[in-house]
Amino acid sequence: MTKGDPPVQFHDDLRDVPADFGPSAVTIGKFDGVHVGHRAVIAHLEQAARTAGLVATVVTFDRHPLSVIDPHRMPPALTSSAQRRELLADAGVDATVSLRFDQDLQTKSPEAFVSEILADTLHAQLVFVGSDFRFGAKGAGDVALLRALGERHGFRVELIDDVDLVDDVRSSDERRVSSTWIRELLGEGRVAEAARLLGRDHAVRSTVVHGNERGRAMGYPTANLDPACEGFVPADGVYAARVLHDGVTYPAAVSVGNNPTFEGVPEKQIEAHLLDVDIDLYDETITVLFVAYVRGMVAFASMDELATQMRQDDLDIRLLLGLPA
């Protein structure tokens, strides 16, 4: 969005969508992570919408469909619903409609999905989907059926796959950009590679809670994040990062894991040490932006060894972030 643009519409209940909504150009998907592939689709959507005078609309879901259909197969989310909403707004869509994925939606026939949501509520004139798009109860609807229903209800269906990303984001011999691939990279700590596919640094957001203050005693005070955080937590390790708080970004050293040097530290704890600044962040919400992986977690034999490594980490991270030593 740019200054002067109208605010992005957001509807998490179809009953709240205005009766005069649209007419619209629509794309449908989970959009977990809102990565470069998603943004390519949204860019096509926006261009087509502007050309035809339509409302560029993203239809997504309040939760991963597998959380209802088959919870054991559900992957961890890259972003929370709130983060995804913000990212979609930043991508420039005119409206986001978040469907509640419940028993009613799960059992809705393809015909009812199209007539009730796309036609009667969103007044769609153009629908963008991938070639593998499925919809309706048990995924019974495919692109061919969507096109047939579109002819009946007055909208056109266009296919968009991420071919436009070749050479720009990935080479022709690389796999297709996907949330699955990004999760794999983050799970291995490869945050810089994940950032290339996301089009931005991966972010985790949470509230700062009180810790044991061991870092402060060693001259490295840390902000400890509440484990109930938004965003996929990457692999254990030490990272060069940036911390966003109240509109200000600070360079930071961040550790993820259970800190094996000390006993009783909960697993997947995120601690952020802001470089060259010491501010009170207790009970404040911060966002950690992961820039680069530095090293894995190590159990040190003594506090002196840990302190020596922390000084080296500080130097390495400053170099990665382009800061003076």
Tab-separated table of C-alpha atoms in Angstrom:
chain	number	residue	atom	x	y	z
A	1	MET	CA	0.000	0.000	0.000
A	2	THR	CA	1.062	3.573	-0.598
A	3	LYS	CA	0.023	6.764	1.126
A	4	GLY	CA	-3.411	7.789	-0.032
A	5	ASP	CA	-4.557	4.277	-0.949
A	6	PRO	CA	-7.919	3.220	0.523
A	7	PRO	CA	-7.642	0.865	3.503
A	8	VAL	CA	-7.579	-2.846	2.756
A	9	GLN	CA	-10.881	-4.527	3.456
A	10	PHE	CA	-10.758	-7.558	5.743
A	11	HIS	CA	-13.690	-9.878	6.380
A	12	ASP	CA	-13.496	-12.955	8.600
A	13	ASP	CA	-17.204	-13.706	8.211
A	14	LEU	CA	-19.006	-13.912	4.887
A	15	ARG	CA	-22.044	-12.326	6.524
A	16	ASP	CA	-20.001	-9.159	7.051
A	17	VAL	CA	-19.153	-8.731	3.369
A	18	PRO	CA	-21.204	-5.766	2.072
A	19	ALA	CA	-24.012	-6.603	-0.320
A	20	ASP	CA	-22.499	-4.243	-2.900
A	21	PHE	CA	-19.016	-5.820	-2.691
A	22	GLY	CA	-17.152	-6.058	-5.982
A	23	PRO	CA	-17.344	-6.917	-8.746
A	24	SER	CA	-14.104	-8.702	-7.994
A	25	ALA	CA	-11.067	-10.527	-9.309
A	26	VAL	CA	-10.367	-13.380	-6.897
A	27	THR	CA	-7.583	-15.790	-6.060
A	28	ILE	CA	-7.942	-18.574	-3.491
A	29	GLY	CA	-5.394	-20.331	-1.309
A	30	LYS	CA	-3.796	-20.844	2.094
A	31	PHE	CA	-1.083	-18.239	1.391
A	32	ASP	CA	1.025	-19.463	4.316
A	33	GLY	CA	4.111	-17.248	4.467
A	34	VAL	CA	2.921	-15.027	1.588
A	35	HIS	CA	6.135	-15.977	-0.247
A	36	VAL	CA	7.376	-14.771	-3.634
A	37	GLY	CA	5.209	-17.313	-5.451
A	38	HIS	CA	2.120	-15.982	-3.691
A	39	ARG	CA	3.191	-12.420	-4.428
A	40	ALA	CA	3.581	-13.227	-8.117
A	41	VAL	CA	-0.013	-14.459	-8.172
A	42	ILE	CA	-1.167	-11.355	-6.292
A	43	ALA	CA	0.696	-9.106	-8.738
A	44	HIS	CA	-1.171	-10.755	-11.633
A	45	LEU	CA	-4.408	-10.388	-9.707
A	46	GLU	CA	-3.825	-6.681	-9.057
A	47	GLN	CA	-2.923	-5.933	-12.664
A	48	ALA	CA	-5.980	-7.730	-14.017
A	49	ALA	CA	-8.213	-6.080	-11.422
A	50	ARG	CA	-6.950	-2.595	-12.269
A	51	THR	CA	-7.400	-3.193	-15.985
A	52	ALA	CA	-10.996	-4.374	-15.577
A	53	GLY	CA	-11.960	-2.090	-12.688
A	54	LEU	CA	-12.423	-4.970	-10.246
A	55	VAL	CA	-11.685	-5.380	-6.538
A	56	ALA	CA	-8.499	-7.465	-6.127
A	57	THR	CA	-9.568	-10.042	-3.545
A	58	VAL	CA	-7.736	-12.874	-1.792
A	59	VAL	CA	-9.836	-15.681	-0.333
A	60	THR	CA	-8.022	-17.668	2.325
A	61	PHE	CA	-8.824	-19.694	5.452
A	62	ASP	CA	-8.682	-18.987	9.174
A	63	ARG	CA	-6.721	-22.214	9.717
A	64	HIS	CA	-4.971	-24.845	7.643
A	65	PRO	CA	-7.659	-27.134	6.161
A	66	LEU	CA	-5.688	-30.186	7.342
A	67	SER	CA	-6.261	-29.082	10.951
A	68	VAL	CA	-9.865	-30.191	10.413
A	69	ILE	CA	-9.490	-32.843	7.713
A	70	ASP	CA	-6.401	-34.693	8.993
A	71	PRO	CA	-4.671	-32.986	11.960
A	72	HIS	CA	-1.800	-35.518	12.031
A	73	ARG	CA	-0.689	-34.372	8.571
A	74	MET	CA	-0.959	-30.645	9.295
A	75	PRO	CA	2.390	-28.840	8.883
A	76	PRO	CA	3.408	-26.062	11.283
A	77	ALA	CA	2.438	-22.646	9.962
A	78	LEU	CA	5.061	-20.224	8.685
A	79	THR	CA	2.940	-17.287	9.810
A	80	SER	CA	0.089	-16.659	12.207
A	81	SER	CA	-3.278	-15.563	10.841
A	82	ALA	CA	-2.525	-12.019	11.986
A	83	GLN	CA	0.891	-11.991	10.295
A	84	ARG	CA	-0.609	-13.368	7.091
A	85	ARG	CA	-3.298	-10.698	7.103
A	86	GLU	CA	-0.649	-7.982	7.450
A	87	LEU	CA	1.504	-9.469	4.695
A	88	LEU	CA	-1.433	-9.701	2.312
A	89	ALA	CA	-2.278	-6.062	3.006
A	90	ASP	CA	1.352	-5.109	2.342
A	91	ALA	CA	1.229	-7.067	-0.921
A	92	GLY	CA	-1.378	-4.602	-2.159
A	93	VAL	CA	-4.654	-6.525	-2.332
A	94	ASP	CA	-7.871	-4.542	-2.028
A	95	ALA	CA	-9.623	-7.095	0.169
A	96	THR	CA	-8.967	-10.301	2.093
A	97	VAL	CA	-11.770	-12.705	2.950
A	98	SER	CA	-10.831	-15.314	5.560
A	99	LEU	CA	-13.193	-18.272	5.473
A	100	ARG	CA	-13.774	-20.194	8.673
A	101	PHE	CA	-12.700	-23.737	7.814
A	102	ASP	CA	-15.263	-25.672	9.836
A	103	GLN	CA	-17.506	-28.663	9.242
A	104	ASP	CA	-19.891	-26.580	7.162
A	105	LEU	CA	-17.183	-25.411	4.753
A	106	GLN	CA	-15.536	-28.836	4.704
A	107	THR	CA	-18.736	-30.492	3.505
A	108	LYS	CA	-19.843	-27.752	1.113
A	109	SER	CA	-20.235	-29.027	-2.424
A	110	PRO	CA	-18.174	-27.457	-5.220
A	111	GLU	CA	-21.360	-25.995	-6.698
A	112	ALA	CA	-22.359	-24.420	-3.356
A	113	PHE	CA	-18.838	-23.066	-2.807
A	114	VAL	CA	-18.953	-21.281	-6.151
A	115	SER	CA	-22.530	-20.031	-5.972
A	116	GLU	CA	-22.544	-18.904	-2.318
A	117	ILE	CA	-19.026	-17.500	-2.012
A	118	LEU	CA	-17.658	-16.545	-5.424
A	119	ALA	CA	-20.881	-15.576	-7.177
A	120	ASP	CA	-23.426	-14.385	-4.607
A	121	THR	CA	-21.059	-12.826	-2.044
A	122	LEU	CA	-17.957	-11.663	-3.932
A	123	HIS	CA	-19.605	-11.101	-7.338
A	124	ALA	CA	-16.495	-12.519	-9.000
A	125	GLN	CA	-15.854	-11.798	-12.660
A	126	LEU	CA	-12.351	-13.271	-12.788
A	127	VAL	CA	-10.832	-16.115	-10.720
A	128	PHE	CA	-7.105	-16.935	-10.673
A	129	VAL	CA	-6.060	-20.412	-9.494
A	130	GLY	CA	-3.167	-22.826	-9.902
A	131	SER	CA	-3.429	-25.828	-12.203
A	132	ASP	CA	-3.700	-28.165	-9.174
A	133	PHE	CA	-6.508	-26.195	-7.508
A	134	ARG	CA	-9.175	-28.287	-5.760
A	135	PHE	CA	-12.296	-27.079	-3.957
A	136	GLY	CA	-15.470	-28.326	-2.349
A	137	ALA	CA	-16.112	-31.367	-0.167
A	138	LYS	CA	-13.301	-33.936	-0.411
A	139	GLY	CA	-11.628	-31.797	-3.077
A	140	ALA	CA	-14.200	-32.921	-5.610
A	141	GLY	CA	-13.944	-29.723	-7.649
A	142	ASP	CA	-11.085	-29.157	-10.084
A	143	VAL	CA	-10.188	-26.453	-12.604
A	144	ALA	CA	-12.398	-27.960	-15.321
A	145	LEU	CA	-15.427	-27.874	-13.021
A	146	LEU	CA	-14.560	-24.360	-11.861
A	147	ARG	CA	-14.501	-23.189	-15.485
A	148	ALA	CA	-17.866	-24.831	-16.173
A	149	LEU	CA	-19.388	-23.215	-13.082
A	150	GLY	CA	-17.776	-19.915	-14.043
A	151	GLU	CA	-19.606	-19.963	-17.379
A	152	ARG	CA	-22.843	-20.511	-15.482
A	153	HIS	CA	-22.227	-17.722	-12.964
A	154	GLY	CA	-20.547	-15.194	-15.231
A	155	PHE	CA	-16.873	-15.328	-14.273
A	156	ARG	CA	-13.739	-16.316	-16.180
A	157	VAL	CA	-11.059	-18.671	-14.825
A	158	GLU	CA	-7.361	-18.126	-15.520
A	159	LEU	CA	-4.476	-20.356	-14.495
A	160	ILE	CA	-1.477	-18.877	-12.742
A	161	ASP	CA	1.516	-20.979	-11.807
A	162	ASP	CA	4.814	-19.474	-10.724
A	163	VAL	CA	6.556	-19.630	-14.114
A	164	ASP	CA	7.302	-15.909	-13.875
A	165	LEU	CA	9.639	-16.625	-10.954
A	166	VAL	CA	12.115	-18.527	-13.097
A	167	ASP	CA	15.432	-16.633	-13.394
A	168	ASP	CA	14.095	-13.817	-11.209
A	169	VAL	CA	13.841	-15.842	-7.986
A	170	ARG	CA	14.838	-19.392	-8.900
A	171	SER	CA	16.628	-21.110	-11.743
A	172	SER	CA	14.718	-23.353	-14.134
A	173	ASP	CA	16.183	-26.500	-12.551
A	174	GLU	CA	15.126	-25.563	-9.002
A	175	ARG	CA	11.979	-26.855	-7.388
A	176	ARG	CA	8.836	-24.770	-7.321
A	177	VAL	CA	8.698	-22.134	-4.577
A	178	SER	CA	6.451	-23.437	-1.803
A	179	SER	CA	5.702	-23.099	1.885
A	180	THR	CA	6.934	-26.698	2.291
A	181	TRP	CA	10.360	-25.828	0.872
A	182	ILE	CA	10.611	-22.757	3.116
A	183	ARG	CA	9.725	-24.835	6.199
A	184	GLU	CA	12.473	-27.295	5.281
A	185	LEU	CA	15.039	-24.498	5.003
A	186	LEU	CA	14.016	-22.886	8.286
A	187	GLY	CA	14.045	-26.291	9.980
A	188	GLU	CA	17.717	-26.545	8.981
A	189	GLY	CA	18.536	-23.002	10.070
A	190	ARG	CA	19.030	-21.808	6.484
A	191	VAL	CA	17.259	-18.521	7.101
A	192	ALA	CA	19.097	-16.559	4.393
A	193	GLU	CA	17.952	-19.059	1.739
A	194	ALA	CA	14.425	-18.973	3.141
A	195	ALA	CA	14.481	-15.176	2.916
A	196	ARG	CA	15.157	-15.415	-0.824
A	197	LEU	CA	11.974	-17.448	-1.271
A	198	LEU	CA	9.957	-15.332	1.128
A	199	GLY	CA	11.108	-12.052	-0.381
A	200	ARG	CA	11.936	-10.799	3.121
A	201	ASP	CA	13.567	-11.949	6.353
A	202	HIS	CA	11.583	-14.601	8.192
A	203	ALA	CA	9.844	-13.143	11.250
A	204	VAL	CA	8.787	-14.468	14.649
A	205	ARG	CA	6.718	-12.258	16.947
A	206	SER	CA	5.964	-12.566	20.652
A	207	THR	CA	5.870	-10.836	24.018
A	208	VAL	CA	9.043	-10.375	26.067
A	209	VAL	CA	8.915	-12.248	29.371
A	210	HIS	CA	11.227	-12.362	32.369
A	211	GLY	CA	14.131	-14.790	32.166
A	212	ASN	CA	16.864	-15.897	34.557
A	213	GLU	CA	19.071	-12.883	33.637
A	214	ARG	CA	22.191	-15.005	33.146
A	215	GLY	CA	22.952	-13.050	29.997
A	216	ARG	CA	22.753	-9.726	31.809
A	217	ALA	CA	25.167	-10.988	34.451
A	218	MET	CA	27.634	-11.774	31.640
A	219	GLY	CA	27.223	-8.396	29.966
A	220	TYR	CA	24.800	-9.643	27.298
A	221	PRO	CA	21.252	-8.803	28.454
A	222	THR	CA	18.626	-10.634	26.436
A	223	ALA	CA	14.941	-10.230	25.685
A	224	ASN	CA	13.307	-13.616	26.241
A	225	LEU	CA	10.295	-14.300	24.042
A	226	ASP	CA	7.175	-15.999	25.309
A	227	PRO	CA	7.209	-19.493	23.716
A	228	ALA	CA	3.640	-18.886	22.501
A	229	CYS	CA	4.938	-16.924	19.537
A	230	GLU	CA	3.676	-16.147	16.048
A	231	GLY	CA	5.659	-17.589	13.174
A	232	PHE	CA	7.680	-20.733	12.515
A	233	VAL	CA	10.626	-21.014	14.925
A	234	PRO	CA	13.775	-21.978	12.981
A	235	ALA	CA	16.339	-24.596	13.973
A	236	ASP	CA	18.271	-24.312	17.205
A	237	GLY	CA	21.296	-22.096	16.875
A	238	VAL	CA	22.716	-18.599	17.042
A	239	TYR	CA	21.646	-16.082	14.421
A	240	ALA	CA	22.398	-12.613	13.176
A	241	ALA	CA	19.060	-10.856	13.353
A	242	ARG	CA	17.171	-7.623	13.668
A	243	VAL	CA	14.543	-6.829	16.271
A	244	LEU	CA	11.578	-4.614	15.466
A	245	HIS	CA	9.944	-2.789	18.348
A	246	ASP	CA	7.548	0.133	18.191
A	247	GLY	CA	8.581	0.985	14.650
A	248	VAL	CA	12.333	0.942	15.367
A	249	THR	CA	14.673	-1.816	14.148
A	250	TYR	CA	17.733	-2.834	16.195
A	251	PRO	CA	20.605	-5.166	15.184
A	252	ALA	CA	20.658	-8.235	17.407
A	253	ALA	CA	22.260	-11.545	18.267
A	254	VAL	CA	19.581	-14.197	18.717
A	255	SER	CA	19.765	-17.701	20.136
A	256	VAL	CA	17.133	-20.367	19.576
A	257	GLY	CA	17.060	-23.565	21.607
A	258	ASN	CA	17.349	-24.921	25.096
A	259	ASN	CA	20.824	-23.508	25.874
A	260	PRO	CA	22.563	-26.824	26.690
A	261	THR	CA	25.160	-25.143	28.942
A	262	PHE	CA	22.485	-24.616	31.615
A	263	GLU	CA	19.981	-27.049	33.077
A	264	GLY	CA	16.276	-26.369	33.237
A	265	VAL	CA	16.086	-24.113	30.192
A	266	PRO	CA	12.903	-24.818	28.189
A	267	GLU	CA	13.361	-26.067	24.650
A	268	LYS	CA	12.922	-23.660	21.747
A	269	GLN	CA	13.493	-20.591	23.863
A	270	ILE	CA	14.225	-17.486	21.797
A	271	GLU	CA	16.556	-14.918	23.333
A	272	ALA	CA	17.505	-11.673	21.599
A	273	HIS	CA	20.494	-9.532	22.610
A	274	LEU	CA	20.194	-6.053	21.112
A	275	LEU	CA	23.582	-4.725	20.027
A	276	ASP	CA	24.798	-1.434	21.504
A	277	VAL	CA	21.503	-0.644	23.222
A	278	ASP	CA	19.873	-1.756	26.482
A	279	ILE	CA	16.169	-0.940	26.705
A	280	ASP	CA	13.407	-2.320	28.887
A	281	LEU	CA	11.263	-4.573	26.707
A	282	TYR	CA	9.468	-6.545	29.406
A	283	ASP	CA	5.826	-7.206	28.465
A	284	GLU	CA	6.390	-5.519	25.102
A	285	THR	CA	5.730	-7.239	21.758
A	286	ILE	CA	8.753	-7.530	19.489
A	287	THR	CA	9.418	-9.094	16.101
A	288	VAL	CA	12.634	-11.014	15.474
A	289	LEU	CA	13.801	-10.914	11.840
A	290	PHE	CA	16.271	-13.724	11.148
A	291	VAL	CA	19.101	-12.637	8.814
A	292	ALA	CA	21.794	-15.341	8.898
A	293	TYR	CA	22.746	-18.549	10.712
A	294	VAL	CA	25.969	-18.251	12.717
A	295	ARG	CA	26.468	-21.563	14.551
A	296	GLY	CA	24.728	-24.424	16.294
A	297	MET	CA	24.017	-24.702	20.007
A	298	VAL	CA	26.919	-26.085	22.056
A	299	ALA	CA	27.224	-27.221	25.676
A	300	PHE	CA	30.259	-25.361	27.043
A	301	ALA	CA	32.378	-26.782	29.847
A	302	SER	CA	32.604	-23.506	31.725
A	303	MET	CA	31.231	-19.987	31.905
A	304	ASP	CA	34.568	-18.682	30.639
A	305	GLU	CA	34.308	-20.783	27.478
A	306	LEU	CA	30.745	-19.556	26.956
A	307	ALA	CA	31.817	-15.934	27.445
A	308	THR	CA	34.652	-16.346	24.915
A	309	GLN	CA	32.263	-17.803	22.350
A	310	MET	CA	29.719	-15.022	22.963
A	311	ARG	CA	32.376	-12.406	22.226
A	312	GLN	CA	33.212	-14.215	18.985
A	313	ASP	CA	29.509	-14.440	18.126
A	314	ASP	CA	29.220	-10.700	18.685
A	315	LEU	CA	32.038	-10.038	16.187
A	316	ASP	CA	30.667	-12.500	13.623
A	317	ILE	CA	27.167	-11.064	13.836
A	318	ARG	CA	28.377	-7.489	13.516
A	319	LEU	CA	30.212	-8.487	10.348
A	320	LEU	CA	27.107	-10.180	8.926
A	321	LEU	CA	24.967	-7.152	9.700
A	322	GLY	CA	27.508	-4.667	8.345
A	323	LEU	CA	28.239	-3.088	11.723
A	324	PRO	CA	31.601	-1.896	13.065
A	325	ALA	CA	33.323	-4.337	15.402
